[in-house]
Coordinates of C-alpha atoms in Angstrom, one line a residue:
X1 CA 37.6 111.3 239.2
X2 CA 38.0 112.9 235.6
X3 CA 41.0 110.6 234.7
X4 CA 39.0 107.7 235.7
X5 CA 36.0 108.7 233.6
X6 CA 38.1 109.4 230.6
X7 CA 39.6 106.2 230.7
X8 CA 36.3 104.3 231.0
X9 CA 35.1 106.3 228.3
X10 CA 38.2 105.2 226.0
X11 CA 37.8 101.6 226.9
X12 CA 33.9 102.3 225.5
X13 CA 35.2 103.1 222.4
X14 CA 37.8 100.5 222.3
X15 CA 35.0 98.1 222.6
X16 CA 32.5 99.3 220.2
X17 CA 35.2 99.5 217.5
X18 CA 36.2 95.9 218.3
X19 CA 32.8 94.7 218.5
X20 CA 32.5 96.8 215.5
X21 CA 35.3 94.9 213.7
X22 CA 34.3 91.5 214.4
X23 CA 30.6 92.0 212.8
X24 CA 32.2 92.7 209.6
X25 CA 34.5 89.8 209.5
X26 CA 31.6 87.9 210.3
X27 CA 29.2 89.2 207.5
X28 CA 31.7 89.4 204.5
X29 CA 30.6 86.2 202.0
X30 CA 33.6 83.4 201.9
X31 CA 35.7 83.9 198.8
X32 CA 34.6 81.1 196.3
X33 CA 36.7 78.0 195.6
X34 CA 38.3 77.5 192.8
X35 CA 38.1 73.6 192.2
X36 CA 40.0 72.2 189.4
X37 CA 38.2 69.8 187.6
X38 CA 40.4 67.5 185.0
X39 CA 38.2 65.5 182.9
X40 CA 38.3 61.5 182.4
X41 CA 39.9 61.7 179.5
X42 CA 42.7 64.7 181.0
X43 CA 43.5 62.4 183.8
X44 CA 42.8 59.0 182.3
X45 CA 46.8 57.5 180.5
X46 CA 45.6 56.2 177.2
X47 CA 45.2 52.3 177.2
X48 CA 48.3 50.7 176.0
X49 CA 47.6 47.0 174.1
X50 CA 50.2 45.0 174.0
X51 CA 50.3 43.5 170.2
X52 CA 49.2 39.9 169.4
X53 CA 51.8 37.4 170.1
X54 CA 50.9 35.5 166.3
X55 CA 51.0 38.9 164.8
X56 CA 54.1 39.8 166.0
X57 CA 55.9 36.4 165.7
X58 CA 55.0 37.0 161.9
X59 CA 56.1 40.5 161.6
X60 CA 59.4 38.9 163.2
X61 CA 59.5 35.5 160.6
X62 CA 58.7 38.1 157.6
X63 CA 61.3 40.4 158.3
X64 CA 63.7 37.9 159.3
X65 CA 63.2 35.6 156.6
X66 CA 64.1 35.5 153.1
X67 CA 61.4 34.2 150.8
X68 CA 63.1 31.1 148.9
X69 CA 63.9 32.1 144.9
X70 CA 62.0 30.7 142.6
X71 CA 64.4 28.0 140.0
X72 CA 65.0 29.9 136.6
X73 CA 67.0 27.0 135.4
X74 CA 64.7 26.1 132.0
X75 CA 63.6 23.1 131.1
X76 CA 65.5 20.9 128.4
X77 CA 64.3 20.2 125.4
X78 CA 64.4 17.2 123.2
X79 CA 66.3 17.1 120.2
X80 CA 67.1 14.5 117.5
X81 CA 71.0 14.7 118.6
X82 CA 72.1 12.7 121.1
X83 CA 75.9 13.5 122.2
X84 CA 77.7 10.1 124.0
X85 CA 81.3 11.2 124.8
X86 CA 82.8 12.2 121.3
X87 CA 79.9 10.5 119.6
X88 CA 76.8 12.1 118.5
X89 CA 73.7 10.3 117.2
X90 CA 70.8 11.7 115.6
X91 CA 67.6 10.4 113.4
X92 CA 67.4 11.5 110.0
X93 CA 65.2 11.0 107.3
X94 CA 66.5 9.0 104.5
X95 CA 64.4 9.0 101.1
X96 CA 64.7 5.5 98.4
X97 CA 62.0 4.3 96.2
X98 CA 59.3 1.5 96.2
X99 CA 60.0 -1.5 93.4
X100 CA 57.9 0.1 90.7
X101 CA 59.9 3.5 90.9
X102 CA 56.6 5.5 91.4
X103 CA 58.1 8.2 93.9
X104 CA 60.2 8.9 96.7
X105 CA 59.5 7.2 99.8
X106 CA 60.9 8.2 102.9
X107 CA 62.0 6.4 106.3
X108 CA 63.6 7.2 109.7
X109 CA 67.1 6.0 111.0
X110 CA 69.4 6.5 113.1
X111 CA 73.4 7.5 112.6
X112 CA 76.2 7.8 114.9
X113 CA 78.9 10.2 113.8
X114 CA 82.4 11.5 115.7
X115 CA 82.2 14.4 113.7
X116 CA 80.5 16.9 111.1
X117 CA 81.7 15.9 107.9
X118 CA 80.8 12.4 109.1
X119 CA 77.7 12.8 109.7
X120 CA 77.1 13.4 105.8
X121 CA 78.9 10.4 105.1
X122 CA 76.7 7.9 107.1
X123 CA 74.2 9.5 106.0
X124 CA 75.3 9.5 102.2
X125 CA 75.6 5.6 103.7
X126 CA 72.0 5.2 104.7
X127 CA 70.8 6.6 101.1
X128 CA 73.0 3.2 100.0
X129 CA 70.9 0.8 102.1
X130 CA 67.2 1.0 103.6
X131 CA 67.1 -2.7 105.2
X132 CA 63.6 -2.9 103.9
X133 CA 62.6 -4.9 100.6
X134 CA 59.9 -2.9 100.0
X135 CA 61.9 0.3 99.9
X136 CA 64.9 0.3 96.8
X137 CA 67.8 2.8 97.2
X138 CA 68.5 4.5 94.6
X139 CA 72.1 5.2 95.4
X140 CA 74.1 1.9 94.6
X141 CA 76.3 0.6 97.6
X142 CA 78.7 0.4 94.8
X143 CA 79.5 3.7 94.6
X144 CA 82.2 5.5 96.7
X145 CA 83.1 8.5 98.5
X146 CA 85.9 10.2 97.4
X147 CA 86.1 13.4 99.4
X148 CA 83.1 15.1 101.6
X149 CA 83.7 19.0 102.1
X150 CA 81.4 21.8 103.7
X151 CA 81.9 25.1 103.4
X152 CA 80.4 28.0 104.3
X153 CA 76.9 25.9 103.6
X154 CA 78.2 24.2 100.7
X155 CA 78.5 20.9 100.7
X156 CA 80.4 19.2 97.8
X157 CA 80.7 15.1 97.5
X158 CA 82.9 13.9 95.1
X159 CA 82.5 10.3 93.7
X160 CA 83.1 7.3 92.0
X161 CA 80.2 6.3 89.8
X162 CA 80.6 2.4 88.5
X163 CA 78.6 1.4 85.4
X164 CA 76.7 -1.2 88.0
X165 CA 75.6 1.9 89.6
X166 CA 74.0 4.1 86.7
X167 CA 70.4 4.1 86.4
X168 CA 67.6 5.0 83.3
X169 CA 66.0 8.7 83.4
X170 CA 63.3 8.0 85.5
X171 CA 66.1 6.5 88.4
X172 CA 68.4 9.4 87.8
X173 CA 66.1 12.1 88.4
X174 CA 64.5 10.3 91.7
X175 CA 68.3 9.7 92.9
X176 CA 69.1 13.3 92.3
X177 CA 66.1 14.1 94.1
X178 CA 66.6 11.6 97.0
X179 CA 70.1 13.3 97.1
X180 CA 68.8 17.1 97.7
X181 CA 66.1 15.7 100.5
X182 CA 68.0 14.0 102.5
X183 CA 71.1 16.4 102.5
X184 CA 69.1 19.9 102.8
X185 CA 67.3 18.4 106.0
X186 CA 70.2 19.8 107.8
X187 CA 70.2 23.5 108.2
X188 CA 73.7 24.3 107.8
X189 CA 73.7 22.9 104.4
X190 CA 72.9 25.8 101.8
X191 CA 74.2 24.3 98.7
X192 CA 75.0 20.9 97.4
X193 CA 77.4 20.1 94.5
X194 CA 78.5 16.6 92.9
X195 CA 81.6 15.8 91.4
X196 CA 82.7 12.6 89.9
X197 CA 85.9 11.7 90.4
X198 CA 87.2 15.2 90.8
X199 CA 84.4 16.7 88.0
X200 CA 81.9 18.6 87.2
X201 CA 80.0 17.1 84.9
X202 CA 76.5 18.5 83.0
X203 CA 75.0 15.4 83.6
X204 CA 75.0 12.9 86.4
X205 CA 73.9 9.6 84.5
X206 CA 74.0 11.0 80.8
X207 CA 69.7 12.0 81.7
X208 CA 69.1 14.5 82.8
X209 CA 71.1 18.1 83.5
X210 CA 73.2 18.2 86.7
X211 CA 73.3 22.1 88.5
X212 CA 76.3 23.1 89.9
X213 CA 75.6 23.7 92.9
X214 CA 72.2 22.7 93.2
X215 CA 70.3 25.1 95.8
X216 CA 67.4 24.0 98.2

């Protein structure tokens, strides 16, 4: 009878303590949550944009080609010589006199020459003939070239001077003059002497005073 109401006692206790247990289970608050929250812009991938198809063809056709070069060859330029296989030709100016002997009087032409010392022989030529009445040369086509030479800058001619071909004072200064105008034109020509028939003499015509070598 004693065993029996010890045992029924224990299994009392047993029960309140379970009982007991299960209240506070119950009451204890539930442990919060811990949510994550990832904002838009965390979870959101940025926005890839695919490049314009004209800007990249561009990019493509700029890097790919090379801009054409610009010509550097320069322009020619005109000159008074003309070259025509071994021939040159150029226009001079050619000075003569009117009919009165008042002055110089100058006029264009043309000469064709093979080489340099040529071209101061036609153009001692052209000082022998204008082709116009109106303009007299002073330099007789009666006289002749012995020898043309240029050196260093000086240019010596050395003539034949026939009687037919001397002139008065005022004629031999102009032809002198006519002489120096025509020759110094060309810039390689520093000095100019005159020699007749191999000499040097003090004057041309027996006029007026001959330089030796008379300087532009």
């Amino acid at each position: 009878m004693n065993k029996k109401i010890v045992i029924a006692g224990l299994l009392a206790l047993f029960a309140i303590a379970g009982a007991g247990c299960a209240s506070k289970q119950t009451d204890a608050p539930a442990a919060p949550s811990q949510e994550t929250k990832t904002s838009a812009a965390q979870n959101s991938t940025p926005e890839q944009t695919a490049p314009d198809a004209s800007t990249q063809t561009a990019e493509n056709n700029g890097a790919s080609q090379t801009p054409a070069s610009s010509s550097t060859e320069p322009a020619s330029t005109k000159t008074n010589t003309e070259k025509t296989g071994d021939r040159q030709s150029q226009q001079i100016t050619v000075y003569y006199t009117d009919t009165q002997e008042t002055g110089l009087k100058e006029q264009k032409k043309e000469i064709t020459y093979p080489s340099e010392l040529e071209k101061f022989q036609k153009t001692f030529e052209a000082l022998q003939k204008s082709g116009n009445s109106a303009l007299i040369p002073l330099w007789s086509d009666k006289i002749s070239v012995h020898k043309i030479k240029l050196d260093n800058g000086a240019l010596t001619f050395d003539i034949s001077l026939p009687d037919e071909a001397r002139l008065g004072a005022g004629g031999e200064e102009l032809a002198i003059d006519a002489l120096k105008k025509t020759m110094f034109q060309f810039k390689e020509v520093k000095t100019l002497d005159l020699l007749v028939d191999g000499q040097s003499l003090e004057s041309l015509m027996g006029h007026v005073d001959l330089d030796h070598p008379m300087n532009r």
